[in-house]
PDB file of C-alpha atoms and ligand atoms in Angstrom:
ATOM      1  CA  MET A   1       5.264 -46.424 -57.709  1.00 50.00           C
ATOM      2  CA  THR A   2       2.916 -49.322 -56.642  1.00 54.00           C
ATOM      3  CA  GLY A   3      -0.484 -49.703 -55.504  1.00 72.00           C
ATOM      4  CA  ASP A   4      -2.333 -46.358 -53.437  1.00 84.00           C
ATOM      5  CA  LEU A   5       0.455 -44.184 -51.781  1.00 78.00           C
ATOM      6  CA  SER A   6      -1.531 -42.044 -49.445  1.00 78.00           C
ATOM      7  CA  ALA A   7      -4.474 -42.272 -46.838  1.00 90.00           C
ATOM      8  CA  HIS A   8      -3.115 -38.664 -45.601  1.00 95.00           C
ATOM      9  CA  PRO A   9      -3.602 -34.993 -47.061  1.00 97.00           C
ATOM     10  CA  THR A  10      -1.095 -34.598 -49.547  1.00 97.00           C
ATOM     11  CA  VAL A  11       0.577 -32.908 -51.903  1.00 98.00           C
ATOM     12  CA  VAL A  12       2.038 -34.458 -55.089  1.00 98.00           C
ATOM     13  CA  VAL A  13       5.480 -32.450 -56.444  1.00 98.00           C
ATOM     14  CA  ASP A  14       6.407 -33.144 -60.124  1.00 98.00           C
ATOM     15  CA  THR A  15       8.883 -29.862 -60.835  1.00 98.00           C
ATOM     16  CA  LEU A  16       9.377 -31.029 -64.085  1.00 98.00           C
ATOM     17  CA  ARG A  17       7.082 -30.422 -65.504  1.00 98.00           C
ATOM     18  CA  ALA A  18       3.085 -31.712 -64.709  1.00 98.00           C
ATOM     19  CA  THR A  19       2.429 -30.053 -61.377  1.00 98.00           C
ATOM     20  CA  THR A  20       4.395 -26.966 -62.325  1.00 98.00           C
ATOM     21  CA  THR A  21       1.864 -27.160 -65.179  1.00 98.00           C
ATOM     22  CA  ILE A  22      -0.988 -27.063 -63.628  1.00 98.00           C
ATOM     23  CA  VAL A  23       0.241 -24.748 -60.871  1.00 98.00           C
ATOM     24  CA  ALA A  24       0.444 -22.658 -64.092  1.00 98.00           C
ATOM     25  CA  ILE A  25      -2.826 -23.597 -65.688  1.00 98.00           C
ATOM     26  CA  LEU A  26      -4.654 -22.645 -62.641  1.00 98.00           C
ATOM     27  CA  ALA A  27      -2.789 -19.516 -61.876  1.00 98.00           C
ATOM     28  CA  ASN A  28      -3.697 -17.986 -64.862  1.00 98.00           C
ATOM     29  CA  GLY A  29      -7.477 -18.083 -64.775  1.00 98.00           C
ATOM     30  CA  GLY A  30      -8.358 -21.945 -65.783  1.00 98.00           C
ATOM     31  CA  GLU A  31     -11.496 -23.388 -64.637  1.00 98.00           C
ATOM     32  CA  GLY A  32     -10.217 -26.802 -64.127  1.00 98.00           C
ATOM     33  CA  VAL A  33      -7.656 -29.242 -64.380  1.00 98.00           C
ATOM     34  CA  LEU A  34      -8.084 -32.895 -64.643  1.00 98.00           C
ATOM     35  CA  PRO A  35      -5.215 -35.173 -64.410  1.00 98.00           C
ATOM     36  CA  VAL A  36      -5.339 -38.392 -65.936  1.00 98.00           C
ATOM     37  CA  ALA A  37      -2.866 -41.858 -65.864  1.00 96.00           C
ATOM     38  CA  GLU A  38      -3.656 -42.795 -70.084  1.00 96.00           C
ATOM     39  CA  MET A  39      -3.536 -40.997 -72.964  1.00 96.00           C
ATOM     40  CA  GLU A  40      -6.988 -43.658 -74.040  1.00 95.00           C
ATOM     41  CA  GLN A  41      -8.477 -41.582 -70.555  1.00 96.00           C
ATOM     42  CA  ALA A  42      -7.775 -38.233 -71.765  1.00 97.00           C
ATOM     43  CA  LEU A  43      -9.359 -38.332 -75.228  1.00 94.00           C
ATOM     44  CA  ALA A  44     -12.623 -40.150 -73.520  1.00 95.00           C
ATOM     45  CA  MET A  45     -12.513 -37.439 -71.318  1.00 96.00           C
ATOM     46  CA  ARG A  46     -12.912 -34.630 -73.841  1.00 93.00           C
ATOM     47  CA  ALA A  47     -15.695 -35.984 -75.295  1.00 93.00           C
ATOM     48  CA  ARG A  48     -17.577 -35.887 -72.561  1.00 96.00           C
ATOM     49  CA  PHE A  49     -15.907 -32.336 -72.231  1.00 97.00           C
ATOM     50  CA  PRO A  50     -15.566 -30.869 -75.877  1.00 96.00           C
ATOM     51  CA  GLU A  51     -14.587 -27.483 -74.663  1.00 97.00           C
ATOM     52  CA  ALA A  52     -11.331 -28.418 -72.880  1.00 98.00           C
ATOM     53  CA  LEU A  53      -7.971 -28.371 -74.193  1.00 98.00           C
ATOM     54  CA  VAL A  54      -6.397 -31.721 -73.818  1.00 98.00           C
ATOM     55  CA  GLY A  55      -2.321 -31.743 -72.785  1.00 98.00           C
ATOM     56  CA  GLY A  56       0.345 -33.209 -71.544  1.00 98.00           C
ATOM     57  CA  GLU A  57       3.418 -35.595 -72.780  1.00 98.00           C
ATOM     58  CA  ARG A  58       5.143 -38.597 -73.594  1.00 97.00           C
ATOM     59  CA  ASN A  59       8.531 -38.954 -73.967  1.00 95.00           C
ATOM     60  CA  ASN A  60       8.325 -34.971 -73.585  1.00 96.00           C
ATOM     61  CA  ARG A  61       6.657 -34.326 -76.374  1.00 96.00           C
ATOM     62  CA  LYS A  62       2.654 -33.401 -77.502  1.00 97.00           C
ATOM     63  CA  PRO A  63       1.097 -36.365 -78.407  1.00 97.00           C
ATOM     64  CA  LYS A  64      -0.865 -36.840 -81.323  1.00 95.00           C
ATOM     65  CA  GLY A  65      -4.325 -35.354 -81.434  1.00 94.00           C
ATOM     66  CA  PHE A  66      -3.589 -33.269 -78.424  1.00 97.00           C
ATOM     67  CA  ASP A  67      -4.423 -29.402 -78.208  1.00 98.00           C
ATOM     68  CA  ALA A  68      -0.909 -28.829 -76.319  1.00 98.00           C
ATOM     69  CA  GLY A  69       2.353 -30.523 -74.553  1.00 98.00           C
ATOM     70  CA  ASN A  70       2.854 -30.033 -70.648  1.00 98.00           C
ATOM     71  CA  SER A  71       4.623 -27.006 -71.138  1.00 98.00           C
ATOM     72  CA  PRO A  72       3.686 -24.136 -68.538  1.00 98.00           C
ATOM     73  CA  ARG A  73       4.263 -21.605 -71.062  1.00 98.00           C
ATOM     74  CA  GLU A  74       1.852 -23.268 -73.398  1.00 98.00           C
ATOM     75  CA  PHE A  75      -1.140 -22.106 -71.098  1.00 98.00           C
ATOM     76  CA  PRO A  76      -1.089 -18.570 -71.011  1.00 98.00           C
ATOM     77  CA  PRO A  77      -4.527 -16.846 -69.528  1.00 98.00           C
ATOM     78  CA  GLU A  78      -5.145 -15.743 -73.098  1.00 98.00           C
ATOM     79  CA  ARG A  79      -5.337 -19.631 -73.857  1.00 98.00           C
ATOM     80  CA  VAL A  80      -6.898 -21.030 -70.544  1.00 98.00           C
ATOM     81  CA  ARG A  81      -8.633 -18.261 -69.156  1.00 98.00           C
ATOM     82  CA  GLY A  82     -12.647 -19.705 -68.377  1.00 97.00           C
ATOM     83  CA  ARG A  83     -11.227 -23.047 -69.802  1.00 98.00           C
ATOM     84  CA  ARG A  84     -10.806 -26.813 -68.318  1.00 98.00           C
ATOM     85  CA  VAL A  85      -7.742 -28.643 -69.165  1.00 98.00           C
ATOM     86  CA  ILE A  86      -7.270 -32.695 -69.346  1.00 98.00           C
ATOM     87  CA  LEU A  87      -3.778 -33.656 -68.855  1.00 98.00           C
ATOM     88  CA  THR A  88      -1.834 -36.814 -68.977  1.00 98.00           C
ATOM     89  CA  THR A  89       2.051 -36.962 -68.626  1.00 98.00           C
ATOM     90  CA  THR A  90       4.798 -40.049 -68.000  1.00 96.00           C
ATOM     91  CA  ASN A  91       5.106 -39.595 -64.235  1.00 96.00           C
ATOM     92  CA  GLY A  92       3.186 -36.480 -62.624  1.00 97.00           C
ATOM     93  CA  THR A  93      -0.188 -37.553 -63.629  1.00 97.00           C
ATOM     94  CA  GLN A  94       0.379 -41.476 -62.841  1.00 96.00           C
ATOM     95  CA  ALA A  95       1.433 -40.155 -59.547  1.00 96.00           C
ATOM     96  CA  ILE A  96      -1.723 -38.308 -58.990  1.00 97.00           C
ATOM     97  CA  ALA A  97      -3.459 -41.388 -60.055  1.00 96.00           C
ATOM     98  CA  ARG A  98      -1.723 -43.086 -57.317  1.00 95.00           C
ATOM     99  CA  CYS A  99      -3.001 -41.043 -53.967  1.00 96.00           C
ATOM    100  CA  GLN A 100      -7.070 -42.153 -54.575  1.00 93.00           C
ATOM    101  CA  SER A 101      -7.287 -42.290 -50.678  1.00 94.00           C
ATOM    102  CA  ALA A 102      -5.717 -39.239 -49.486  1.00 97.00           C
ATOM    103  CA  PRO A 103      -8.504 -37.114 -47.977  1.00 96.00           C
ATOM    104  CA  TRP A 104      -6.440 -33.738 -49.501  1.00 97.00           C
ATOM    105  CA  LEU A 105      -4.359 -33.623 -52.282  1.00 98.00           C
ATOM    106  CA  ALA A 106      -2.486 -30.651 -53.505  1.00 98.00           C
ATOM    107  CA  ALA A 107      -0.491 -30.153 -56.846  1.00 98.00           C
ATOM    108  CA  GLY A 108       2.814 -28.589 -55.597  1.00 98.00           C
ATOM    109  CA  ALA A 109       5.941 -27.458 -57.353  1.00 98.00           C
ATOM    110  CA  LEU A 110       8.960 -24.658 -56.515  1.00 98.00           C
ATOM    111  CA  VAL A 111       6.379 -21.821 -57.783  1.00 98.00           C
ATOM    112  CA  ASN A 112       3.807 -22.840 -55.490  1.00 98.00           C
ATOM    113  CA  ALA A 113       6.074 -24.112 -52.522  1.00 98.00           C
ATOM    114  CA  THR A 114       5.112 -21.779 -49.789  1.00 98.00           C
ATOM    115  CA  ALA A 115       1.483 -21.633 -50.444  1.00 98.00           C
ATOM    116  CA  VAL A 116       1.299 -24.987 -50.558  1.00 98.00           C
ATOM    117  CA  GLY A 117       3.200 -26.087 -47.595  1.00 98.00           C
ATOM    118  CA  LEU A 118       1.302 -23.703 -45.341  1.00 98.00           C
ATOM    119  CA  ALA A 119      -1.437 -25.251 -46.865  1.00 98.00           C
ATOM    120  CA  LEU A 120      -0.519 -29.106 -46.319  1.00 97.00           C
ATOM    121  CA  TRP A 121       0.619 -27.828 -43.150  1.00 97.00           C
ATOM    122  CA  GLU A 122      -3.140 -26.196 -42.320  1.00 97.00           C
ATOM    123  CA  GLN A 123      -4.575 -30.086 -42.645  1.00 96.00           C
ATOM    124  CA  GLY A 124      -2.957 -31.160 -39.603  1.00 94.00           C
ATOM    125  CA  GLY A 125      -1.853 -34.331 -38.534  1.00 91.00           C
ATOM    126  CA  ASP A 126       0.611 -36.478 -40.518  1.00 93.00           C
ATOM    127  CA  ALA A 127       0.741 -35.482 -44.169  1.00 95.00           C
ATOM    128  CA  LEU A 128       2.481 -37.037 -47.120  1.00 96.00           C
ATOM    129  CA  VAL A 129       4.693 -35.262 -50.034  1.00 97.00           C
ATOM    130  CA  VAL A 130       4.639 -37.376 -52.635  1.00 97.00           C
ATOM    131  CA  CYS A 131       7.426 -37.006 -55.189  1.00 97.00           C
ATOM    132  CA  ALA A 132       6.660 -38.307 -58.707  1.00 97.00           C
ATOM    133  CA  GLY A 133      10.027 -39.090 -59.529  1.00 97.00           C
ATOM    134  CA  GLY A 134      10.848 -40.053 -63.288  1.00 94.00           C
ATOM    135  CA  ARG A 135      10.375 -43.640 -64.308  1.00 86.00           C
ATOM    136  CA  GLY A 136      11.133 -44.916 -60.843  1.00 89.00           C
ATOM    137  CA  TYR A 137      13.532 -42.906 -59.672  1.00 94.00           C
ATOM    138  CA  PRO A 138      13.877 -40.371 -57.553  1.00 96.00           C
ATOM    139  CA  ALA A 139      14.318 -36.505 -59.073  1.00 98.00           C
ATOM    140  CA  LEU A 140      16.802 -33.940 -57.817  1.00 98.00           C
ATOM    141  CA  GLU A 141      14.295 -31.171 -58.659  1.00 98.00           C
ATOM    142  CA  ASP A 142      11.165 -32.891 -57.082  1.00 98.00           C
ATOM    143  CA  VAL A 143      13.382 -33.548 -53.520  1.00 98.00           C
ATOM    144  CA  LEU A 144      13.983 -29.657 -53.731  1.00 98.00           C
ATOM    145  CA  ALA A 145      10.100 -28.662 -54.095  1.00 98.00           C
ATOM    146  CA  ALA A 146       9.873 -31.223 -51.228  1.00 98.00           C
ATOM    147  CA  GLY A 147      12.187 -29.513 -49.114  1.00 98.00           C
ATOM    148  CA  ALA A 148      10.831 -26.004 -50.031  1.00 98.00           C
ATOM    149  CA  VAL A 149       7.259 -26.894 -48.996  1.00 98.00           C
ATOM    150  CA  VAL A 150       7.973 -28.378 -45.718  1.00 98.00           C
ATOM    151  CA  GLU A 151      11.026 -25.350 -44.743  1.00 96.00           C
ATOM    152  CA  LEU A 152       7.653 -23.553 -42.898  1.00 93.00           C
ATOM    153  CA  TRP A 153       7.188 -26.536 -40.658  1.00 95.00           C
ATOM    154  CA  PRO A 154       8.783 -27.263 -36.825  1.00 95.00           C
ATOM    155  CA  ARG A 155      11.811 -29.102 -37.329  1.00 95.00           C
ATOM    156  CA  ALA A 156       9.921 -31.636 -34.752  1.00 95.00           C
ATOM    157  CA  ALA A 157       7.585 -32.283 -37.722  1.00 94.00           C
ATOM    158  CA  TRP A 158       9.740 -33.556 -39.878  1.00 96.00           C
ATOM    159  CA  GLY A 159      10.050 -37.188 -41.119  1.00 96.00           C
ATOM    160  CA  ASP A 160      13.790 -38.662 -42.299  1.00 97.00           C
ATOM    161  CA  GLY A 161      12.319 -38.030 -45.561  1.00 97.00           C
ATOM    162  CA  ALA A 162      11.311 -34.837 -44.801  1.00 97.00           C
ATOM    163  CA  ARG A 163      14.966 -33.830 -43.450  1.00 98.00           C
ATOM    164  CA  ILE A 164      16.542 -35.378 -46.645  1.00 98.00           C
ATOM    165  CA  ALA A 165      14.246 -32.833 -49.162  1.00 98.00           C
ATOM    166  CA  ALA A 166      15.224 -29.673 -46.357  1.00 98.00           C
ATOM    167  CA  ALA A 167      18.861 -30.896 -46.445  1.00 98.00           C
ATOM    168  CA  VAL A 168      19.081 -30.383 -50.206  1.00 98.00           C
ATOM    169  CA  TRP A 169      16.528 -27.594 -50.541  1.00 98.00           C
ATOM    170  CA  HIS A 170      18.921 -25.753 -47.984  1.00 98.00           C
ATOM    171  CA  GLN A 171      22.290 -26.645 -49.552  1.00 97.00           C
ATOM    172  CA  ALA A 172      21.071 -25.559 -53.022  1.00 98.00           C
ATOM    173  CA  ARG A 173      18.182 -22.504 -51.965  1.00 97.00           C
ATOM    174  CA  ASP A 174      21.110 -19.980 -53.350  1.00 98.00           C
ATOM    175  CA  ARG A 175      22.147 -21.387 -56.601  1.00 98.00           C
ATOM    176  CA  LEU A 176      18.428 -23.058 -57.344  1.00 98.00           C
ATOM    177  CA  LEU A 177      18.292 -22.477 -60.857  1.00 98.00           C
ATOM    178  CA  ASP A 178      21.798 -23.847 -61.984  1.00 98.00           C
ATOM    179  CA  THR A 179      20.970 -26.777 -59.225  1.00 98.00           C
ATOM    180  CA  VAL A 180      17.707 -27.837 -61.382  1.00 98.00           C
ATOM    181  CA  ARG A 181      20.185 -27.536 -64.483  1.00 98.00           C
ATOM    182  CA  GLU A 182      21.884 -30.871 -63.249  1.00 98.00           C
ATOM    183  CA  ALA A 183      19.311 -32.743 -63.049  1.00 98.00           C
ATOM    184  CA  VAL A 184      19.113 -35.482 -64.970  1.00 97.00           C
ATOM    185  CA  HIS A 185      15.594 -34.454 -66.778  1.00 98.00           C
ATOM    186  CA  ALA A 186      16.397 -30.916 -66.811  1.00 98.00           C
ATOM    187  CA  ARG A 187      19.284 -32.151 -69.183  1.00 98.00           C
ATOM    188  CA  GLU A 188      16.981 -33.995 -71.235  1.00 97.00           C
ATOM    189  CA  LEU A 189      14.397 -31.100 -71.672  1.00 98.00           C
ATOM    190  CA  GLU A 190      17.664 -28.847 -72.617  1.00 98.00           C
ATOM    191  CA  THR A 191      18.921 -31.529 -74.828  1.00 98.00           C
ATOM    192  CA  MET A 192      15.283 -30.711 -76.806  1.00 97.00           C
ATOM    193  CA  HIS A 193      15.275 -27.217 -76.792  1.00 97.00           C
ATOM    194  CA  LEU A 194      13.185 -26.988 -73.575  1.00 98.00           C
ATOM    195  CA  VAL A 195      15.218 -24.977 -71.697  1.00 98.00           C
ATOM    196  CA  GLU A 196      12.902 -22.228 -70.761  1.00 98.00           C
ATOM    197  CA  ASP A 197      10.472 -24.706 -69.271  1.00 98.00           C
ATOM    198  CA  VAL A 198      13.325 -25.378 -66.437  1.00 98.00           C
ATOM    199  CA  ILE A 199      13.753 -21.887 -65.942  1.00 98.00           C
ATOM    200  CA  TRP A 200      10.104 -21.449 -65.656  1.00 98.00           C
ATOM    201  CA  ALA A 201       9.706 -24.265 -63.336  1.00 98.00           C
ATOM    202  CA  ALA A 202      12.485 -22.671 -61.323  1.00 98.00           C
ATOM    203  CA  GLN A 203      10.962 -19.832 -60.015  1.00 98.00           C
ATOM    204  CA  LYS A 204      10.706 -19.938 -56.172  1.00 98.00           C
ATOM    205  CA  ASP A 205       6.994 -18.882 -55.086  1.00 98.00           C
ATOM    206  CA  TYR A 206       6.139 -17.429 -58.676  1.00 98.00           C
ATOM    207  CA  CYS A 207       2.671 -18.445 -58.577  1.00 98.00           C
ATOM    208  CA  PRO A 208       1.517 -18.658 -55.170  1.00 98.00           C
ATOM    209  CA  VAL A 209      -1.858 -20.759 -55.343  1.00 98.00           C
ATOM    210  CA  VAL A 210      -2.887 -23.971 -54.132  1.00 98.00           C
ATOM    211  CA  PRO A 211      -4.332 -26.249 -56.597  1.00 98.00           C
ATOM    212  CA  ILE A 212      -6.796 -28.583 -55.100  1.00 98.00           C
ATOM    213  CA  ARG A 213      -8.638 -32.000 -56.365  1.00 98.00           C
ATOM    214  CA  ARG A 214     -12.261 -32.152 -55.544  1.00 98.00           C
ATOM    215  CA  ARG A 215     -14.390 -34.981 -55.224  1.00 96.00           C
ATOM    216  CA  ASP A 216     -14.536 -35.501 -58.690  1.00 96.00           C
ATOM    217  CA  GLY A 217     -10.796 -35.462 -59.482  1.00 97.00           C
ATOM    218  CA  TRP A 218     -10.694 -31.951 -61.511  1.00 98.00           C
ATOM    219  CA  PHE A 219      -8.133 -29.443 -59.486  1.00 98.00           C
ATOM    220  CA  GLN A 220      -9.094 -25.671 -59.137  1.00 98.00           C
ATOM    221  CA  LEU A 221      -7.391 -23.031 -56.782  1.00 97.00           C
ATOM    222  CA  GLY A 222      -8.316 -23.748 -53.057  1.00 84.00           C
TER     223      GLY A 222
HETATM  224  C1  MLT B 301       6.060 -36.138 -66.205  1.00 52.41           C
HETATM  225  O1  MLT B 301       5.487 -36.479 -65.829  1.00 52.41           O
HETATM  226  O2  MLT B 301       6.767 -37.100 -66.585  1.00 52.41           O
HETATM  227  C2  MLT B 301       6.555 -35.000 -66.767  1.00 52.41           C
HETATM  228  O3  MLT B 301       5.618 -33.787 -66.072  1.00 52.41           O
HETATM  229  C3  MLT B 301       7.208 -35.134 -67.798  1.00 52.41           C
HETATM  230  C4  MLT B 301       8.025 -33.386 -68.649  1.00 52.41           C
HETATM  231  O4  MLT B 301       6.732 -33.356 -69.017  1.00 52.41           O
HETATM  232  O5  MLT B 301       8.456 -33.148 -68.200  1.00 52.41           O
END
């Protein structure tokens, strides 16, 4: 991905795991989440917000000096209630950073697909669902979530990308967890003993909240 991706209302999807984790943090009472592209930015922001947790991953692991990794299970209510979290990840927060021009930007995943899909529809006009993918390749779990995001929209509103995502979603919805577990990144996480994160992320509509980017870059619940 290069350049600014969107000048339209946008939902960024990184099912495994960045946007799922953003949803989890805010659903669990986090005060705000600041996604940043680079680890140095994350640590610099901690200097400005010393009470914030710094979370994220490189190669799926918690970077040295960080408070938490990128697992939704690392941010339970007792840890995040009333706190800010600064997050940097390999693909998801990069995709968010490349949507600077979007006039309305939300974080989407399977766990909030219906809520975020309806919120995006309410923006009216052209809209975009950006799938973060992995290392420049499409990711099955992101296409699935994109299909779940657009499924309640009238078919006439779908572009070809939405049709492809909806077709993949409809084929997989009745065996969602099995399908997500077949994805390349899910299998990678499983080899790192992170299968619980994959199971967590595959719970459709488990957290019906809509994290929205404010003007200052922090995501809060809409
Ligand atoms: C990413 O942004 O690349 C992902 O969230 C990676 C992960 O932590 O699973």
